[in-house]
Phi, psi and omega in degrees: 000131181283170184299319182295319178295319179296319177298316179295320177297317179297322177296317179296320178296315179297318179295316179300315180296320179294318178296320177295321178296319176298319178299318179304308184292329175292321182288327184262005188309316183251041178234165177298336181298325187301334182282353182252147173279126182277132175282167185300318181296318179296317178301316180296320177296317179296319177299318179297318178300314181297313182298323182280351185228040184298338180275352179284153174283169185296325178297318178293318178299316179300317178299320180292322177293317177298319178300313179298317179301312180294324178298316179294324181290326182279340179284343185268000000 
């Protein structure tokens, strides 16, 4: 892969990650999670949930994020 193609791929990855982050905050906006600053690992887990469930409606995605959040809280 030439340098220009690599640069474009990196731009797409950065754009994808930013869009996923925006989706996270839109989905958790009216939940208890929104009051907390999300660490990088949690953001990555949430991004993964969204990417693996793109066909789900927003309510289902929000429920999955809340489930993951609660799972992490009970593991500690």
